mmCIF file of C-alpha atoms and ligand atoms in Angstrom:
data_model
loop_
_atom_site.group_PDB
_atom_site.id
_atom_site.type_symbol
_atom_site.label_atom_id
_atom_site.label_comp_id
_atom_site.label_asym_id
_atom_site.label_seq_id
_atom_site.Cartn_x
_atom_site.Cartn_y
_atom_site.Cartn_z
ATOM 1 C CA UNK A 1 109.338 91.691 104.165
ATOM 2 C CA UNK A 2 107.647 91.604 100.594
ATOM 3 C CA UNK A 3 107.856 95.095 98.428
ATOM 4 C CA UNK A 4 106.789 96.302 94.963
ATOM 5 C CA UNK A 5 109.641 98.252 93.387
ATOM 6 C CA UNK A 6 110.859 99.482 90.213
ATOM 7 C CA UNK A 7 114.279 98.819 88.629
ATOM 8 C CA UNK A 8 114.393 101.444 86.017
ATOM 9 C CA UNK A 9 117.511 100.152 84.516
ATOM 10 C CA UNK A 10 116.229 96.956 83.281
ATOM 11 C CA UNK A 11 112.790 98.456 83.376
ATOM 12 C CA UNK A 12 111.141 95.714 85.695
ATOM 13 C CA UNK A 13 108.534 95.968 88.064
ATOM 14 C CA UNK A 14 108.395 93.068 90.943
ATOM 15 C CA UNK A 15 108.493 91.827 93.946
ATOM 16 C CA UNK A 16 111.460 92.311 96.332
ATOM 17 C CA UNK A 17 112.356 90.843 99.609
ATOM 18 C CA UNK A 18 113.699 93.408 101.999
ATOM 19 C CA UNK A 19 114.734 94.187 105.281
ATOM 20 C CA UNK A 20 112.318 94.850 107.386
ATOM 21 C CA UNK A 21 113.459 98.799 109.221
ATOM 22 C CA UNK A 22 113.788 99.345 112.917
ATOM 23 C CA UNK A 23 113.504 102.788 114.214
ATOM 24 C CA UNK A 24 116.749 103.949 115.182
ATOM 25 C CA UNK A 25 115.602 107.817 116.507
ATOM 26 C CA UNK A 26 113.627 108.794 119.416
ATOM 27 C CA UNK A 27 111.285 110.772 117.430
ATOM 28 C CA UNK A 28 110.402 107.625 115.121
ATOM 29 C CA UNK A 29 107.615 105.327 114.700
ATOM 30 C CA UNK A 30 107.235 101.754 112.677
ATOM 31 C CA UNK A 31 103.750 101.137 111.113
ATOM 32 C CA UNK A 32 102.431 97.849 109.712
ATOM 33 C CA UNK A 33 100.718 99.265 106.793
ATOM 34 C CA UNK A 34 97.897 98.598 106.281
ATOM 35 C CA UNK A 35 96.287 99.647 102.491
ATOM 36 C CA UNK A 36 98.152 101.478 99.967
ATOM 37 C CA UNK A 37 96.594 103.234 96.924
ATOM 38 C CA UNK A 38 97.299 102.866 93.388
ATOM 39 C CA UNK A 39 97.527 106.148 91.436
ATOM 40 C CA UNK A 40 98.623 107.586 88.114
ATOM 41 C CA UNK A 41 101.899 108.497 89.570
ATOM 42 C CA UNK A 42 102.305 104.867 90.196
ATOM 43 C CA UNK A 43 101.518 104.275 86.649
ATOM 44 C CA UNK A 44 104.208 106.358 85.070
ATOM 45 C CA UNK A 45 106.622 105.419 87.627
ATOM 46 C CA UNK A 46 106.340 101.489 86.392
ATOM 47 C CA UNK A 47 106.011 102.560 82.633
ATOM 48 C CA UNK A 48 109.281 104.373 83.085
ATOM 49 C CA UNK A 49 108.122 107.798 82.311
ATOM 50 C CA UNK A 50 108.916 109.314 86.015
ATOM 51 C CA UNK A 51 110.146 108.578 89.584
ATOM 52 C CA UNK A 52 114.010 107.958 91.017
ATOM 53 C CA UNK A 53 115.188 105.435 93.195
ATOM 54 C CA UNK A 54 117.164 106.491 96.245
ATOM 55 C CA UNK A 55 121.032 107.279 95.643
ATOM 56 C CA UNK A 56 122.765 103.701 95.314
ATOM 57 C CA UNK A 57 120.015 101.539 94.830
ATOM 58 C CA UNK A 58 118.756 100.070 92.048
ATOM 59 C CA UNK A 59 115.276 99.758 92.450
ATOM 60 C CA UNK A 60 112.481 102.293 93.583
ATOM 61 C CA UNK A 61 110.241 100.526 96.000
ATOM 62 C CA UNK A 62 106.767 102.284 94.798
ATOM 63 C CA UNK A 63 103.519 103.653 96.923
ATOM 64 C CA UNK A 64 102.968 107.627 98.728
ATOM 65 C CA UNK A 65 99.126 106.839 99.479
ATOM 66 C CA UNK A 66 99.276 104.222 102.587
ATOM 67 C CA UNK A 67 97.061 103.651 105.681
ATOM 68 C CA UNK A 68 99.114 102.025 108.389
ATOM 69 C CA UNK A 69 98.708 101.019 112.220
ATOM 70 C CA UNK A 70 101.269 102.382 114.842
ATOM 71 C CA UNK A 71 103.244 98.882 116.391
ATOM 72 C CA UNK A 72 106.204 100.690 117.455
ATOM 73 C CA UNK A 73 107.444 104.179 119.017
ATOM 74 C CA UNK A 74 110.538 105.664 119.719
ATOM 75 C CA UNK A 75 110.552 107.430 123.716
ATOM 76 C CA UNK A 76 110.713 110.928 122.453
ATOM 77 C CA UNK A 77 107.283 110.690 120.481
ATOM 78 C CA UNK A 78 104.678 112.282 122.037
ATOM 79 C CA UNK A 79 101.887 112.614 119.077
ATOM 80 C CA UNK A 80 100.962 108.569 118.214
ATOM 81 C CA UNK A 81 100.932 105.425 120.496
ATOM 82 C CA UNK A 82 100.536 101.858 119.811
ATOM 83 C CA UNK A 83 97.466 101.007 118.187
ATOM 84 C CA UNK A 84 96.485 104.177 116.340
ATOM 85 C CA UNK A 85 96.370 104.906 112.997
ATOM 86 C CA UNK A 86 98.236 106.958 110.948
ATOM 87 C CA UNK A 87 98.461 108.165 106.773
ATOM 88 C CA UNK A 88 102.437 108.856 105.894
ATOM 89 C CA UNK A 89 103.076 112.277 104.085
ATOM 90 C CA UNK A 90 105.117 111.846 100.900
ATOM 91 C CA UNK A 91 107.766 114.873 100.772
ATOM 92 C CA UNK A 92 110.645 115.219 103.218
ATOM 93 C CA UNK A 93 112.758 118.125 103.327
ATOM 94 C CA UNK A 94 116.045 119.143 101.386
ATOM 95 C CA UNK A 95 118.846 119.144 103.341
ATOM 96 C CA UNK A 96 119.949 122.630 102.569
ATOM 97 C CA UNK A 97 120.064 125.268 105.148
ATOM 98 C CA UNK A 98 119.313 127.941 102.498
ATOM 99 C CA UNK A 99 115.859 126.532 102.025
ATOM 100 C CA UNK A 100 113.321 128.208 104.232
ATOM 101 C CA UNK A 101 110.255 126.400 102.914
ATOM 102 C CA UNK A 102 112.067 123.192 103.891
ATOM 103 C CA UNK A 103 113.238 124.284 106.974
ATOM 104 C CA UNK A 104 109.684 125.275 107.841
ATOM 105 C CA UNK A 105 108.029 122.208 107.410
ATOM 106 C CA UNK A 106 106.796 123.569 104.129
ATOM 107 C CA UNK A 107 108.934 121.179 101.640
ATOM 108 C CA UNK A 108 105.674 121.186 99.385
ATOM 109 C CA UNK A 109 107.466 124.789 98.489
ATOM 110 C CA UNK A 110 111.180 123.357 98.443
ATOM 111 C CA UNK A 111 113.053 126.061 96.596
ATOM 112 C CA UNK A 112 116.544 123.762 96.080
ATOM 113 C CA UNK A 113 114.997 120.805 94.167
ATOM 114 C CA UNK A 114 116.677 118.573 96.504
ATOM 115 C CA UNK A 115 113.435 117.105 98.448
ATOM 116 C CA UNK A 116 112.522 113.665 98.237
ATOM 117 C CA UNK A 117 109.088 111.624 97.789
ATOM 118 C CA UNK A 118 108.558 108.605 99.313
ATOM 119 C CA UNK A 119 107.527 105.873 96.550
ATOM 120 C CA UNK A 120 108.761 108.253 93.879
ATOM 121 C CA UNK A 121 112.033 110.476 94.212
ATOM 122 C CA UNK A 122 114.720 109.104 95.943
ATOM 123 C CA UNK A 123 113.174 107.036 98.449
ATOM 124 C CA UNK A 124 111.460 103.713 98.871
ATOM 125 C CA UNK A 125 107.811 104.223 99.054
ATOM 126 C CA UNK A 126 104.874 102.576 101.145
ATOM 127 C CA UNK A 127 103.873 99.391 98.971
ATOM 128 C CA UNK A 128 105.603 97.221 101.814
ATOM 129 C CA UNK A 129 104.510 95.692 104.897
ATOM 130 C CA UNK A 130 106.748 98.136 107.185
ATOM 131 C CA UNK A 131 107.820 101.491 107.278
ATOM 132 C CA UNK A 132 109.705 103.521 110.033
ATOM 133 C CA UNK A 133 109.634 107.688 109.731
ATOM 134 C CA UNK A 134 109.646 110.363 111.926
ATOM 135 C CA UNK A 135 106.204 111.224 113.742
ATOM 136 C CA UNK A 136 106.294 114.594 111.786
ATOM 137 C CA UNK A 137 105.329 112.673 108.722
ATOM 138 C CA UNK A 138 102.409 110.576 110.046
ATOM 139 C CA UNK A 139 99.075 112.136 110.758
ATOM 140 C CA UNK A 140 96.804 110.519 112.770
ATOM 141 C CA UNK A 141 93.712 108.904 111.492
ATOM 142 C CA UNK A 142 90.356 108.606 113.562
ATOM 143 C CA UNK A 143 89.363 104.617 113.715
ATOM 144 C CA UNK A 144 85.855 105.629 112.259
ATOM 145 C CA UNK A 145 88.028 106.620 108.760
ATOM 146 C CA UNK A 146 89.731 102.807 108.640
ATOM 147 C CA UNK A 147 88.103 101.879 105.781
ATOM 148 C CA UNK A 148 88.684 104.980 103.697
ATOM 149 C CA UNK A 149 91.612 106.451 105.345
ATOM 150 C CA UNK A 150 93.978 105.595 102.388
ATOM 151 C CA UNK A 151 91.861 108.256 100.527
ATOM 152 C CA UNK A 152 93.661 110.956 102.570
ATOM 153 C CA UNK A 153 96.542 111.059 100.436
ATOM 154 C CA UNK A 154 94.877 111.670 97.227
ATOM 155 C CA UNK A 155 92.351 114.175 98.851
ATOM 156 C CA UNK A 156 95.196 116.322 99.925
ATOM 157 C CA UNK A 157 95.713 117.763 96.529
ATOM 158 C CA UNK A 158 92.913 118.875 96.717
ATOM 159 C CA UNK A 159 92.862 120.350 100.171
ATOM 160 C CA UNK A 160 96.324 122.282 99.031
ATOM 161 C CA UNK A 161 94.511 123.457 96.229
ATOM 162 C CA UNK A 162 91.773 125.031 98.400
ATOM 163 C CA UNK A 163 94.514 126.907 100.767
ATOM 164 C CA UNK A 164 96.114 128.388 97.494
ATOM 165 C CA UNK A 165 92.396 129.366 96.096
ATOM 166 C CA UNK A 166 91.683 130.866 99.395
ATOM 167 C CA UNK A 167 94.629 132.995 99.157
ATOM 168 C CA UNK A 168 93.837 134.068 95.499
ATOM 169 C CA UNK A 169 90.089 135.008 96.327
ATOM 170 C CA UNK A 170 91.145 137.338 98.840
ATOM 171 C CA UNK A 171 91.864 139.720 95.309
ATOM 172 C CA UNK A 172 88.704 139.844 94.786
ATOM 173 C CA UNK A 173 86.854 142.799 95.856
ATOM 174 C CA UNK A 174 83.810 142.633 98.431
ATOM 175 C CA UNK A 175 81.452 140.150 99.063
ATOM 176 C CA UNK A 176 82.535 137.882 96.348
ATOM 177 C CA UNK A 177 85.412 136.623 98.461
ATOM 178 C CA UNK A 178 83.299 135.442 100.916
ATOM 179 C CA UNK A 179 80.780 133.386 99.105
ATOM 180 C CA UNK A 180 81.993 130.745 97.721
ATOM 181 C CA UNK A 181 78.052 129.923 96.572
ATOM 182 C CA UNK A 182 78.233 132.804 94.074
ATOM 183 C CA UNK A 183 80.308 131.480 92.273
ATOM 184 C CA UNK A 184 80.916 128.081 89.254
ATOM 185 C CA UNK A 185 83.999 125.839 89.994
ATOM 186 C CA UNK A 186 84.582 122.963 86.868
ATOM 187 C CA UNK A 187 86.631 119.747 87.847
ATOM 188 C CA UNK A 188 88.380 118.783 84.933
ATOM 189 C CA UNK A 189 88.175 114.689 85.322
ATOM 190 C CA UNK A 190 86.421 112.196 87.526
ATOM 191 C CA UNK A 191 89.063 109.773 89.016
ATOM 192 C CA UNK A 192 89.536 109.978 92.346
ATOM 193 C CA UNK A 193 91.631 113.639 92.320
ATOM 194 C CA UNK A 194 88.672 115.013 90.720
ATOM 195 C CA UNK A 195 85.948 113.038 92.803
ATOM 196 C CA UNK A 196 87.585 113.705 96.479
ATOM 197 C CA UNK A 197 88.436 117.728 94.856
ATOM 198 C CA UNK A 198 84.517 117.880 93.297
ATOM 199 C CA UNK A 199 83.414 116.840 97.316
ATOM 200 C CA UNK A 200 85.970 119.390 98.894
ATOM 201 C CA UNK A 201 84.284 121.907 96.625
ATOM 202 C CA UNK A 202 80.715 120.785 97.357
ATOM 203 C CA UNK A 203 81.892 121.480 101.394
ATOM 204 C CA UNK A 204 83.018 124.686 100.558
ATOM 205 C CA UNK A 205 79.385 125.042 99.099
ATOM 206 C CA UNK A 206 80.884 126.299 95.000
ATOM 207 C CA UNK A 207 78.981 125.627 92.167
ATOM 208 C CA UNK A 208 80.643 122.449 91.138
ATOM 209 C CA UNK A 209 80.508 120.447 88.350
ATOM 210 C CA UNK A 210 82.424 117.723 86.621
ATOM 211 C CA UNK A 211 83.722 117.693 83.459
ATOM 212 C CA UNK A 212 84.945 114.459 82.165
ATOM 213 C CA UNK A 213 84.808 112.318 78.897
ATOM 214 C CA UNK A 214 83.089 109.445 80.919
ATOM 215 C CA UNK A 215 80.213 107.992 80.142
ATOM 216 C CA UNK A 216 77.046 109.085 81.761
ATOM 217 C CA UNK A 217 75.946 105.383 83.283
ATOM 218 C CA UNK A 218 79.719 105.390 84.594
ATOM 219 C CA UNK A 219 80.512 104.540 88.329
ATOM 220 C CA UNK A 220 82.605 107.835 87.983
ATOM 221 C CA UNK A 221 79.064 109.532 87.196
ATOM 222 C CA UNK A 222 77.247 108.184 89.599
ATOM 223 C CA UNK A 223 79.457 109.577 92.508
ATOM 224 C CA UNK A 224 79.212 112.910 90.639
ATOM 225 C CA UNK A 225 75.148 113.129 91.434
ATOM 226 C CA UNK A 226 75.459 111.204 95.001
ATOM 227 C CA UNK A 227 77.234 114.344 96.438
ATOM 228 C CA UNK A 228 74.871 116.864 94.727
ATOM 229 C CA UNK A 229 77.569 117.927 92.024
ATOM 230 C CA UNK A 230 76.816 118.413 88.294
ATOM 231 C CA UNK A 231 77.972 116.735 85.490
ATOM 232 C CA UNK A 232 78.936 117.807 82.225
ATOM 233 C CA UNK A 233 80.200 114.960 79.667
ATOM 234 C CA UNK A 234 82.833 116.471 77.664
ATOM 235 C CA UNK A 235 82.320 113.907 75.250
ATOM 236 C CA UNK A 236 79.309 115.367 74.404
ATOM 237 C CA UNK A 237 79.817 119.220 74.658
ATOM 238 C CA UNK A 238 83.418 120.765 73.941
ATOM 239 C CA UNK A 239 84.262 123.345 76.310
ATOM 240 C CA UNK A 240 83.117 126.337 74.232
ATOM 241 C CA UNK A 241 79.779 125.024 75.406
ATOM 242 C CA UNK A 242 80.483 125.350 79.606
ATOM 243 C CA UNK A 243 80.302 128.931 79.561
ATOM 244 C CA UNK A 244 76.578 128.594 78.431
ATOM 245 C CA UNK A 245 75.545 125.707 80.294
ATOM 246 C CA UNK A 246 76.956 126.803 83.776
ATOM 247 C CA UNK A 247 77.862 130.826 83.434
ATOM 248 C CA UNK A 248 80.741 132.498 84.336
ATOM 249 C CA UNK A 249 83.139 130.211 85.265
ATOM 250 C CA UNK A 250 84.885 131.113 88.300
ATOM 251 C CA UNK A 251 87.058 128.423 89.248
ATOM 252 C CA UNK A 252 89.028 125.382 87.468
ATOM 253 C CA UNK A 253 90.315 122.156 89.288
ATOM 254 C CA UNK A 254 92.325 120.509 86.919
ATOM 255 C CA UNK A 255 92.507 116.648 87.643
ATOM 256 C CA UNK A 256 92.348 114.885 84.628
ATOM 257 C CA UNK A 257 96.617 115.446 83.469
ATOM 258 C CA UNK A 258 95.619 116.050 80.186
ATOM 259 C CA UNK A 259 97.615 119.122 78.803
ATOM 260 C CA UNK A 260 95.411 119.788 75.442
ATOM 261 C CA UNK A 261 92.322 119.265 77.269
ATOM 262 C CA UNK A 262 93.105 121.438 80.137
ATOM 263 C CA UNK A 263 94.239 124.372 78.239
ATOM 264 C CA UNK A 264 90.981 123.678 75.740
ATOM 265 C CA UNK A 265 89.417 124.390 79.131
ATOM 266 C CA UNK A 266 91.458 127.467 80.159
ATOM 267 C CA UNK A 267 90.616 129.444 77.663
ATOM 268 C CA UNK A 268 87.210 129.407 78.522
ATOM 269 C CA UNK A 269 87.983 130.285 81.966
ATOM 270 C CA UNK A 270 85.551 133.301 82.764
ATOM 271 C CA UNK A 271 85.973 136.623 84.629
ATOM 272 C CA UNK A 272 88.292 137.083 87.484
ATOM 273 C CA UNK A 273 88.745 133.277 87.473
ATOM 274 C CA UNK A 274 91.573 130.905 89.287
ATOM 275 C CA UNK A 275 92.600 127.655 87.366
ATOM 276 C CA UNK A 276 94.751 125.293 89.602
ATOM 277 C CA UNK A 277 96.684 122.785 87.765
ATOM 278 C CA UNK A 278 97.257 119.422 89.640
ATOM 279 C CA UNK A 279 98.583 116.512 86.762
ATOM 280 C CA UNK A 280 101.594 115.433 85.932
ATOM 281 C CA UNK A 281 101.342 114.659 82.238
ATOM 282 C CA UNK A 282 104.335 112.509 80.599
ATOM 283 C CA UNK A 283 106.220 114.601 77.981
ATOM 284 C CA UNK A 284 105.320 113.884 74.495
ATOM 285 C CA UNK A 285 105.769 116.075 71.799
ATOM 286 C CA UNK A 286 104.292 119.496 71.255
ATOM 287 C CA UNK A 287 101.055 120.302 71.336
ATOM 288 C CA UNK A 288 99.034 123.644 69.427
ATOM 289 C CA UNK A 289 96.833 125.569 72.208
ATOM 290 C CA UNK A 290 95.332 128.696 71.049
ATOM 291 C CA UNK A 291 97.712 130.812 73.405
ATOM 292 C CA UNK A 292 96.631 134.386 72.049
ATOM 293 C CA UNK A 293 93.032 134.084 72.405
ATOM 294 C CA UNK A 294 94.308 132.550 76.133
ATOM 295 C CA UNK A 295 96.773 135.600 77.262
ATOM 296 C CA UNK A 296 94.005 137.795 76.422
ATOM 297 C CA UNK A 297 91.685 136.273 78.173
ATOM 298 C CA UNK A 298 94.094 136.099 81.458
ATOM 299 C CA UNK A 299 95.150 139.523 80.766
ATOM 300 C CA UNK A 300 91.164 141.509 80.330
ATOM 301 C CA UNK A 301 89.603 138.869 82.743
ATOM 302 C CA UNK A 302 92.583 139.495 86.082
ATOM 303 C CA UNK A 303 92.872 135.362 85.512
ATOM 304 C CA UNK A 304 95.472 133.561 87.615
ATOM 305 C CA UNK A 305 96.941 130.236 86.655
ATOM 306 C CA UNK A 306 98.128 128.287 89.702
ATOM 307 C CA UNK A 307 100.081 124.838 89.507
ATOM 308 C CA UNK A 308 99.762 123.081 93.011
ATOM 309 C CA UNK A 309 102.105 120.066 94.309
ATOM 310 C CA UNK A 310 100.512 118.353 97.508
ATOM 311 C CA UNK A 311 100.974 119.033 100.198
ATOM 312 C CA UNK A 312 102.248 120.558 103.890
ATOM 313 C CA UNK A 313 100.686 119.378 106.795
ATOM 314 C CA UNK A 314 98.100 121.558 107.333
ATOM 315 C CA UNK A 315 96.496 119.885 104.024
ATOM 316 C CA UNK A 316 96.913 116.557 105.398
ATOM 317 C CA UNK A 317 94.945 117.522 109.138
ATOM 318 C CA UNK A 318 92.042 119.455 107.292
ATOM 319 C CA UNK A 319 92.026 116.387 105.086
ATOM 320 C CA UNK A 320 91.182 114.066 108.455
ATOM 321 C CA UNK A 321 88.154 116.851 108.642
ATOM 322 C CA UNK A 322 86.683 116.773 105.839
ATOM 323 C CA UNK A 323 87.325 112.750 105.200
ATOM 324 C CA UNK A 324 84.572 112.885 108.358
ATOM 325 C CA UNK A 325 82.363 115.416 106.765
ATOM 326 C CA UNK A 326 82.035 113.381 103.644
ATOM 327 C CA UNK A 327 81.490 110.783 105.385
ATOM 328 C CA UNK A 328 78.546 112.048 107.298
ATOM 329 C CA UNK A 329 77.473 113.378 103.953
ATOM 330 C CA UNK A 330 77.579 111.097 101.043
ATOM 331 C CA UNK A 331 79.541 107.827 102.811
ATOM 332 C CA UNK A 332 78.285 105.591 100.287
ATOM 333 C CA UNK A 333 79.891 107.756 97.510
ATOM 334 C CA UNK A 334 82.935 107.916 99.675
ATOM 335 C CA UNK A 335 83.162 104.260 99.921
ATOM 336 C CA UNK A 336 82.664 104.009 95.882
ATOM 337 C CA UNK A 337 85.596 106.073 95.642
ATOM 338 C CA UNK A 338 87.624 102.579 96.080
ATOM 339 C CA UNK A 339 86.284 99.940 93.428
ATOM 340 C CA UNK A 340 88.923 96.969 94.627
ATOM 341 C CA UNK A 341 90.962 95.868 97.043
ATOM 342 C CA UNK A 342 94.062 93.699 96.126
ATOM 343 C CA UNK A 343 96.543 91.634 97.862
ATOM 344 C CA UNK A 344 99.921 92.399 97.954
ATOM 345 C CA UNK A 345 101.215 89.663 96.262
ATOM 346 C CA UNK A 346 99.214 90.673 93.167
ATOM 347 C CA UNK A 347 99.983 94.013 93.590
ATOM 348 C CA UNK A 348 101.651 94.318 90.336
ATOM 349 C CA UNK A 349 99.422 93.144 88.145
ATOM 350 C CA UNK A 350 97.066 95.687 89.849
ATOM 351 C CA UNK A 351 99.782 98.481 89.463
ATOM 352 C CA UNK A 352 100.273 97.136 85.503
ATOM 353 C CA UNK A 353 96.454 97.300 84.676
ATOM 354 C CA UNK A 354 94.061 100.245 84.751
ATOM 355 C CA UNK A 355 90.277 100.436 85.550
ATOM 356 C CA UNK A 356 87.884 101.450 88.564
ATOM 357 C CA UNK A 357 88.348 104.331 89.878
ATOM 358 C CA UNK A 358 90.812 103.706 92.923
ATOM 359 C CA UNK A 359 91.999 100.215 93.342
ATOM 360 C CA UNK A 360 94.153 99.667 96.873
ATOM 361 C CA UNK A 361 96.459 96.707 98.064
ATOM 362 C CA UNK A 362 95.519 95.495 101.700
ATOM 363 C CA UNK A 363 98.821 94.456 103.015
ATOM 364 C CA UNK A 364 97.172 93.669 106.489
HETATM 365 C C1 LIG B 1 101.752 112.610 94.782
HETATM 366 C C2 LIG B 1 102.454 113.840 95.329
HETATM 367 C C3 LIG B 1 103.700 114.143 94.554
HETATM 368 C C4 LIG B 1 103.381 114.232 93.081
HETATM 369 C C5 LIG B 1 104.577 114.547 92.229
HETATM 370 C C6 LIG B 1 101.539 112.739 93.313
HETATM 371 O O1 LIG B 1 100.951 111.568 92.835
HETATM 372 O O2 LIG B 1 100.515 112.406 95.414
HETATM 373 O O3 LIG B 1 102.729 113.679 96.691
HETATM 374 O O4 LIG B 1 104.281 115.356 95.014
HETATM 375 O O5 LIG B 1 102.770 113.022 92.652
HETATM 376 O O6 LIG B 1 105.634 113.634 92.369
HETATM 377 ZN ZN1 LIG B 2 99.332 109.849 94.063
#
């Protein structure tokens, strides 16, 4: 079966033949994927910046966002049959018995370092026309979602993001906690992390708006108004101005993996305010942030600074939820969210170039 991969050493980026896996527990289950996403991740991995191929090998087979249709199951599963469809998680466990998180099901926490990602840390990824895991991993799609399923992936990090903000609002005293209305959330960036995040936030009923350098007449822009959110171009208005456009700002979603612009951003974060941190920026040298006037602010406003890596389970099923709510909502601007569809066999050139918002290769 055709693959994308990676071989760091020689830094190339093709297409592999490879055997095709055969489920060899009870408690696994082979998919014939269906779509897989493109996404930044996937972009530093074939630049060179990031990702690990598994121990031996020397290529990385690439992809953690895929949509794929049950063909096979191993006696002992009880959760998917043929003919369903299911999204793949991306982490698997460590191996270490000291690890609770891991041995919880919670390897989003891993404590030992040891976990792997599929597509980017020690195992091949989902840019392939097969893949064989354990049911654990697979979460079952509704056949209503088919053609925006492959979104559930990306929208987790934002559904992990709202369990840790959840847990941080219960600080705050009284009513507060409870109305999410009350209060100003800012999305730092308006790719798809920041688009599916801005809708999650728009369910939850915050104050959202977008912050982004694109350009008002952008695609990007126009999903921003179909689901009701604001938008605020940073090109035009440096942060200094959010405080005064929106108020106090109560919440940041970072999504844009821009270091200088997201702490630019934090230091206008406003009273008893969360900022969750979701990129992955590539190291490059230093950067000056203006880290006094920042520690006071987290210090006299009781801010909390959160980093978030996606996701457990639980993000993944609320993620099926709210993929329906949207799209009873704003389905058009779901449906924007994916601005081309590729085949596999010119899935690198797809992986090599940017634009749109989410591209996606359709395998089957
Ligand atoms: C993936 C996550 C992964 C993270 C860091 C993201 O693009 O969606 O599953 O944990 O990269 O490797
Ligand atoms: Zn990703």
């Amino acid at each position: 079966m055709k693959a994308l991969a990676v071989f760091p050493s020689n830094r190339e980026v093709r297409l592999i033949d490879q055997p095709e896996p055969v489920i060899a527990g009870p408690t696994e289950v082979k998919l014939r994927i269906l779509e897989a996403g493109i996404c930044g991740t996937d972009r530093e991995i074939t630049s060179f910046q990031y990702g690990t191929p598994p121990v031996n090998s020397p290529h990385l087979v690439i992809g953690h966002e895929a949509l794929g249709e049950v063909i096979e199951v191993g006696r002992g599963v009880t959760g998917l049959a043929h003919g369903d469809l299911a999204v793949l998680m991306v982490r698997r466990p460590c191996p270490h018995d000291i690890c609770g998180p891991c041995r919880r099901g919670r390897q989003d926490f891993c404590i030992t370092g040891d976990f792997t990602e599929r597509g980017i840390k020690g195992a091949h990824g989902y840019m392939t026309e097969f893949v064989v895991d354990d049911e654990r991993y697979m979460v079952k799609a509704p056949k209503e979602l088919r053609e925006v399923a492959v979104l559930l992936e990306p929208l987790t990090v934002g559904e992990k993001a709202a369990e840790q903000v959840r847990v941080l609002i219960q600080r705050l005293p009284g009513d507060l906690k409870n109305d999410p209305s009350q209060l100003n959330a800012i999305v730092l960036g308006a790719g798809p992390i920041g688009l599916l995040g801005a809708m999650k936030l728009m369910d939850e009923k915050f104050k959202t708006s977008v912050y982004s350098m694109d350009r008002a007449d952008s695609p990007n822009v126009r999903i921003v108004s179909a689901i009701g959110a604001r938008f605020v171009s940073s090109a035009e208005h440096p942060p200094a101005d959010l405080g005064k456009m929106v108020g106090n700002i109560s919440l940041v979603y970072e999504a844009a993996g821009a270091a200088k612009a997201s702490f630019d951003l934090l230091s206008m974060l406003g009273v008893n305010g969360v900022f969750i941190f979701t990129g992955v920026p590539g190291i490059r040298a230093p950067i000056g942030i203006d880290a006094e006037r920042i520690m006071r602010n987290v210090v006299l406003n009781n801010q909390v600074i959160c980093g978030t890596v996606n996701a457990g389970r639980a993000a993944f099923e609320e993620g099926v939820r709210d993929l329906e709510s949207f799209m009873r909502r704003f389905p058009a601007a779901v449906r924007a969210l994916i601005t081309a569809r590729v085949a596999l066999n010119d899935a690198r050139d797809a992986v090599l170039t940017r634009g749109g918002i989410k591209s996606v290769i359709t395998v089957a």
